[in-house]
Coordinates of C-alpha atoms and ligand atoms in Angstrom, one line a residue:
M1139 CA 128.1 50.9 75.8
S1140 CA 124.8 49.1 75.8
S1141 CA 122.3 50.1 73.2
Q1142 CA 119.4 48.0 74.6
D1143 CA 116.0 49.5 75.4
V1144 CA 115.9 49.9 79.2
R1145 CA 112.5 50.7 80.6
G1146 CA 111.7 51.1 84.3
I1147 CA 114.9 52.7 85.4
V1148 CA 115.8 55.5 87.9
V1149 CA 119.2 57.3 87.9
G1150 CA 120.2 60.1 90.2
S1151 CA 122.7 61.9 92.3
R1152 CA 124.0 59.9 95.3
N1153 CA 121.8 61.7 97.8
A1154 CA 118.7 60.7 95.9
A1155 CA 119.0 57.1 97.4
V1156 CA 116.3 57.8 100.0
G1157 CA 113.9 58.5 97.2
F1158 CA 114.6 55.5 95.0
P1159 CA 112.2 53.0 96.8
A1160 CA 109.3 55.4 96.2
A1161 CA 110.2 55.8 92.5
I1162 CA 110.7 52.1 92.0
R1163 CA 107.3 51.3 93.7
I1164 CA 105.5 53.7 91.3
L1165 CA 107.3 52.3 88.2
R1166 CA 106.5 48.7 89.3
A1167 CA 102.8 49.7 89.6
G1168 CA 102.9 51.0 86.0
G1169 CA 103.1 54.7 87.1
S1170 CA 104.5 57.5 85.0
A1171 CA 108.1 58.8 84.9
V1172 CA 106.9 62.2 86.1
D1173 CA 105.1 60.6 89.2
A1174 CA 108.2 58.5 90.0
A1175 CA 110.7 61.3 89.6
I1176 CA 108.6 63.6 91.8
A1177 CA 108.1 60.9 94.5
A1178 CA 111.8 60.3 94.7
V1179 CA 112.7 64.0 95.0
K1180 CA 110.0 64.6 97.6
A1181 CA 111.6 62.0 99.8
V1182 CA 115.0 63.8 99.5
E1183 CA 113.2 67.1 100.3
D1184 CA 111.9 65.5 103.5
D1185 CA 115.4 64.1 104.5
V1186 CA 116.4 66.6 107.2
R1187 CA 120.0 65.2 107.2
D1188 CA 120.5 66.4 103.7
Q1189 CA 121.6 70.0 104.1
G1190 CA 121.4 70.8 100.4
V1191 CA 117.7 70.0 99.6
G1192 CA 114.4 70.9 101.1
T1193 CA 113.8 70.9 104.9
G1194 CA 117.2 71.0 106.6
G1195 CA 118.9 72.9 103.8
I1196 CA 121.6 75.5 104.6
P1197 CA 119.9 78.9 104.6
N1198 CA 120.8 82.0 102.6
L1199 CA 122.8 84.9 103.8
L1200 CA 119.8 86.1 106.0
G1201 CA 119.3 82.7 107.6
E1202 CA 116.3 81.8 105.6
V1203 CA 116.0 78.5 103.7
E1204 CA 115.1 79.3 100.1
L1205 CA 114.3 76.5 97.7
D1206 CA 114.5 75.9 94.0
A1207 CA 113.1 73.0 92.0
S1208 CA 112.1 71.9 88.5
I1209 CA 110.4 69.1 86.6
M1210 CA 110.5 68.4 82.9
D1211 CA 108.3 65.8 81.1
G1212 CA 110.3 64.4 78.1
R1213 CA 107.1 63.2 76.4
T1214 CA 105.7 66.7 75.8
L1215 CA 108.6 68.9 76.8
A1216 CA 106.3 70.4 79.4
A1217 CA 108.2 72.0 82.3
G1218 CA 107.5 73.7 85.6
A1219 CA 109.9 75.3 88.0
V1220 CA 109.9 77.5 91.2
G1221 CA 112.7 79.5 92.6
A1222 CA 113.5 81.3 95.9
V1223 CA 110.5 79.7 97.6
K1224 CA 110.5 79.9 101.4
H1225 CA 108.2 78.1 103.9
Y1226 CA 107.1 75.3 101.6
P1227 CA 108.8 71.9 102.0
H1228 CA 108.1 70.4 98.6
P1229 CA 109.1 72.9 95.9
I1230 CA 109.1 70.0 93.4
E1231 CA 105.3 69.5 93.9
I1232 CA 104.8 73.3 93.4
A1233 CA 106.9 73.1 90.2
R1234 CA 104.7 70.3 89.0
R1235 CA 101.6 72.3 89.7
V1236 CA 103.1 75.3 87.7
M1237 CA 103.7 72.8 84.8
E1238 CA 100.2 71.4 84.9
C1239 CA 98.0 74.3 85.9
T1240 CA 99.5 77.5 84.5
P1241 CA 100.6 78.8 81.1
H1242 CA 104.0 79.6 82.7
V1243 CA 107.2 77.6 83.3
L1244 CA 108.9 79.5 86.2
L1245 CA 107.5 81.3 89.3
V1246 CA 109.7 82.8 91.9
G1247 CA 109.7 84.3 95.4
D1248 CA 106.5 85.9 96.7
G1249 CA 104.6 85.0 93.6
A1250 CA 105.5 81.3 93.8
E1251 CA 104.5 81.3 97.5
L1252 CA 101.2 82.9 96.7
F1253 CA 100.7 80.3 94.1
A1254 CA 101.5 77.5 96.6
R1255 CA 99.1 79.0 99.2
T1256 CA 96.2 79.3 96.7
H1257 CA 96.8 75.7 95.6
G1258 CA 96.5 74.4 99.1
F1259 CA 100.2 73.7 99.9
E1260 CA 100.9 73.7 103.6
P1261 CA 103.7 75.9 104.9
A1262 CA 106.2 74.5 107.3
N1263 CA 109.4 75.6 109.1
L1264 CA 112.3 74.5 106.9
L1265 CA 115.1 75.6 109.2
T1266 CA 116.3 72.8 111.3
P1267 CA 118.4 73.4 114.5
E1268 CA 121.3 71.7 112.7
A1269 CA 121.2 74.0 109.7
E1270 CA 120.7 77.0 111.8
A1271 CA 123.8 76.0 113.9
V1272 CA 125.9 75.8 110.7
W1273 CA 124.6 79.2 109.7
Q1274 CA 125.3 80.8 113.1
A1275 CA 128.8 79.3 113.3
V1276 CA 129.8 80.6 109.9
I1277 CA 128.2 84.0 110.3
H1278 CA 129.8 84.5 113.6
G1279 CA 133.2 83.2 112.5
E1280 CA 132.8 80.0 114.6
R1281 CA 132.2 82.1 117.7
A1282 CA 129.2 81.7 119.9
P1283 CA 126.7 84.5 119.1
E1284 CA 126.7 87.2 121.8
Q1285 CA 123.1 88.2 120.9
N1286 CA 120.2 86.8 119.0
V1287 CA 121.1 87.4 115.4
Y1288 CA 117.5 88.1 114.6
E1289 CA 117.4 91.2 116.8
D1290 CA 119.2 93.4 114.4
R1291 CA 119.1 91.8 111.0
Y1292 CA 120.1 94.8 109.0
Q1293 CA 123.4 95.3 110.9
L1294 CA 124.1 91.7 110.7
Y1295 CA 123.3 91.7 107.0
M1296 CA 125.6 94.6 106.3
S1297 CA 128.5 93.0 108.2
V1298 CA 128.2 89.7 106.6
V1299 CA 127.8 91.2 103.1
R1300 CA 131.4 92.3 103.5
R1301 CA 132.5 88.8 104.0
W1302 CA 130.0 87.4 101.6
T1303 CA 132.1 86.2 98.7
E1304 CA 134.4 84.6 101.2
L1305 CA 131.5 82.7 102.7
L1306 CA 130.5 81.6 99.2
H1307 CA 133.8 80.0 98.7
R1308 CA 133.0 77.4 101.3
E1309 CA 131.7 74.2 99.7
L1310 CA 128.1 74.4 100.9
F1311 CA 126.5 72.8 97.9
G1312 CA 123.9 70.1 97.4
T1313 CA 121.1 69.3 95.0
T1314 CA 119.3 66.2 94.1
N1315 CA 118.8 64.9 90.5
V1316 CA 116.4 62.1 89.5
I1317 CA 115.9 61.0 85.9
V1318 CA 113.3 58.2 85.3
R1319 CA 112.3 56.2 82.2
D1320 CA 109.0 54.4 82.8
L1321 CA 107.6 51.3 81.2
D1322 CA 106.1 53.2 78.3
G1323 CA 109.5 54.6 77.5
N1324 CA 108.7 58.1 78.7
I1325 CA 111.5 60.1 80.4
A1326 CA 111.1 62.7 83.2
C1327 CA 113.8 64.7 85.1
A1328 CA 113.3 66.3 88.5
V1329 CA 115.7 68.5 90.4
S1330 CA 115.5 70.2 93.8
T1331 CA 117.9 72.2 95.9
S1332 CA 118.3 74.7 98.7
G1333 CA 120.9 76.2 96.5
W1334 CA 124.3 77.5 97.5
G1335 CA 124.6 77.9 101.3
F1336 CA 124.8 81.6 102.2
K1337 CA 123.6 82.6 98.8
W1338 CA 122.3 86.1 98.2
P1339 CA 118.6 86.2 98.9
G1340 CA 116.8 85.8 95.6
R1341 CA 119.7 84.1 93.9
L1342 CA 118.7 81.3 91.5
G1343 CA 121.1 78.6 90.5
D1344 CA 120.7 76.2 87.6
S1345 CA 118.2 73.9 89.3
P1346 CA 115.0 75.8 88.4
I1347 CA 116.3 76.9 85.0
I1348 CA 115.1 74.6 82.3
G1349 CA 118.1 73.9 80.0
A1350 CA 120.6 74.8 82.7
G1351 CA 120.1 72.3 85.5
N1352 CA 117.4 70.1 84.0
Y1353 CA 116.4 69.0 80.5
A1354 CA 114.4 66.0 79.2
D1355 CA 113.3 65.1 75.7
N1356 CA 112.1 61.5 75.0
R1357 CA 113.5 61.7 71.5
Y1358 CA 117.1 62.1 72.7
G1359 CA 117.5 61.8 76.4
A1360 CA 117.8 63.8 79.6
A1361 CA 120.4 65.5 81.9
A1362 CA 120.5 67.2 85.2
C1363 CA 123.3 69.1 87.0
T1364 CA 124.6 69.7 90.5
G1365 CA 127.5 72.0 91.4
R1366 CA 128.1 75.6 90.6
G1367 CA 124.8 76.6 89.0
E1368 CA 126.1 79.8 87.5
M1369 CA 128.3 77.8 85.2
A1370 CA 125.5 75.4 84.1
I1371 CA 123.3 78.5 83.4
R1372 CA 126.1 80.1 81.3
C1373 CA 126.7 77.0 79.2
A1374 CA 123.1 75.7 79.2
T1375 CA 124.7 72.5 80.4
A1376 CA 121.7 70.1 80.7
H1377 CA 120.4 71.1 77.3
S1378 CA 123.9 70.8 75.8
V1379 CA 124.1 67.1 76.8
V1380 CA 120.7 66.5 75.2
M1381 CA 121.8 68.5 72.1
Y1382 CA 124.9 66.4 71.7
L1383 CA 122.8 63.3 72.0
R1384 CA 120.6 64.7 69.3
F1385 CA 123.6 65.2 67.0
G1386 CA 124.5 61.6 67.4
L1387 CA 127.2 61.5 70.1
P1388 CA 127.2 58.4 72.4
L1389 CA 126.1 59.2 75.9
E1390 CA 129.5 59.4 77.5
D1391 CA 130.8 61.6 74.7
A1392 CA 127.9 63.9 75.0
L1393 CA 128.6 64.2 78.7
R1394 CA 132.3 64.8 78.2
Q1395 CA 131.6 67.4 75.6
A1396 CA 129.2 69.3 77.8
M1397 CA 131.8 69.2 80.6
L1398 CA 134.5 70.4 78.3
D1399 CA 132.3 73.4 77.3
L1400 CA 132.7 74.6 80.9
R1401 CA 136.5 75.1 80.4
H1402 CA 135.8 78.0 78.2
L1403 CA 134.2 80.0 81.0
E1404 CA 136.2 82.6 82.9
D1405 CA 135.0 82.1 86.4
P1406 CA 137.1 83.2 89.5
Y1407 CA 134.7 81.2 91.8
A1408 CA 135.3 77.9 90.0
E1409 CA 138.2 76.7 92.0
A1410 CA 136.5 73.8 93.8
E1411 CA 137.2 70.3 92.6
T1412 CA 133.5 69.3 92.7
V1413 CA 132.4 72.3 90.7
M1414 CA 130.2 70.4 88.2
N1415 CA 128.4 67.1 88.1
I1416 CA 125.9 65.8 85.5
V1417 CA 123.7 62.7 85.4
A1418 CA 122.3 61.7 82.1
M1419 CA 120.2 59.2 80.3
D1420 CA 119.9 58.5 76.6
R1421 CA 116.6 57.9 74.8
N1422 CA 117.0 54.1 75.3
G1423 CA 117.4 54.3 79.0
N1424 CA 121.2 53.9 79.1
V1425 CA 122.7 56.0 81.9
A1426 CA 126.0 57.7 82.8
A1427 CA 127.3 60.6 84.8
A1428 CA 130.2 62.9 84.8
S1429 CA 132.0 65.1 87.4
T1430 CA 134.9 67.5 87.8
S1431 CA 135.9 65.3 90.8
P1432 CA 137.7 62.0 90.3
H1433 CA 135.9 60.5 93.2
A1434 CA 132.2 61.3 92.5
T1435 CA 129.6 58.6 92.1
Y1436 CA 125.9 58.3 91.0
I1437 CA 123.3 55.7 91.6
V1438 CA 121.0 53.7 89.3
Q1439 CA 118.3 51.1 89.8
T1440 CA 116.2 49.1 87.3
L1441 CA 113.0 47.2 88.2
D1442 CA 114.8 43.8 88.3
M1443 CA 117.3 45.1 91.0
E1444 CA 116.6 44.8 94.7
T1445 CA 118.3 48.1 95.5
Y1446 CA 120.3 50.8 93.8
E1447 CA 123.8 50.4 92.5
E1448 CA 126.5 53.0 93.0
R1449 CA 128.8 53.7 90.0
P1450 CA 131.7 56.0 89.4
R1451 CA 131.2 59.1 87.3
L1452 CA 133.3 59.8 84.2
Y1453 CA 136.0 62.2 85.4
V1454 CA 136.4 65.4 83.4
P1455 CA 138.5 67.9 85.3
L1456 CA 137.7 71.5 84.8
R1457 CA 141.2 72.4 83.9
E1458 CA 143.5 70.5 81.5
Ligands
LIG1686 N1 123.5 73.6 91.5 C1 123.0 74.2 92.8 C2 122.9 75.7 92.7 O1 123.8 76.3 92.0 C3 123.8 73.8 93.9 C4 124.4 72.4 94.0 O2 124.1 71.6 93.1 O3 125.1 72.1 94.9 O4 122.1 76.2 93.3

């Protein structure tokens, strides 16, 4: 593995590609890792074809798009996050404002929306016809709805609750991760998601939880997760990667160790092959990623590259 000092680099989940040009532009202009990471994630939040992030995300059990996001600045270990935010298309920007303008790290639900409103963020409709159609089809068991589902939400809610865990077994995941190291050597990590499709209203995954789905520390490196957030919360997976780096493990070994930690969890919902994915960067800007799927990839771009490069992730199956 290379041990060179790589500055001006962006690494992320495959779906972050739409955001890489914005991040690279900012880095080329001498901008900060935080600015670049947030610009990249905002572009993914605006990508309506991405049904796991921002506008166009698959809604919760009630048919409402509910977003989570976090940002961590590896220079100061400052962090900001929001969870279960409805009506605002850029939770990553709200998370940044929480980091910069409050003594808090995490705001959720109504309080986060009040904060967004008072800070001038514009509300928008996040539910696209495509995402609503997915929701309708699943809720109605692939049948065309006989009546408008919004007419009697409570009845609908109670009926779908009975099938709820069954719905959750479907692979309706999606999150975007972007880690940036700027020309000054500062690292930032940004994460945004609409969470698990058909999640219980108010459910938070790992994405807004600092240490679970996002961690960055200039001194050691950074990591971000996608997949079954409950597992990353229980193992503090992003922080684990950074801790293993701190204790001297090479990047790929740190990733592998954090993935192996997941094997210890008893989790009846963890049968999906793509149950956990991590992207990571060490303090010198070397990057790698891991997955419980043998086919997963991640993307990376440095300032001397025209476009991003897609690379295979280290494969660490959940079961031996
Ligand atoms: N980690 C996200 C969550 O649990 C979902 C995902 O990455 O697909 O909310």
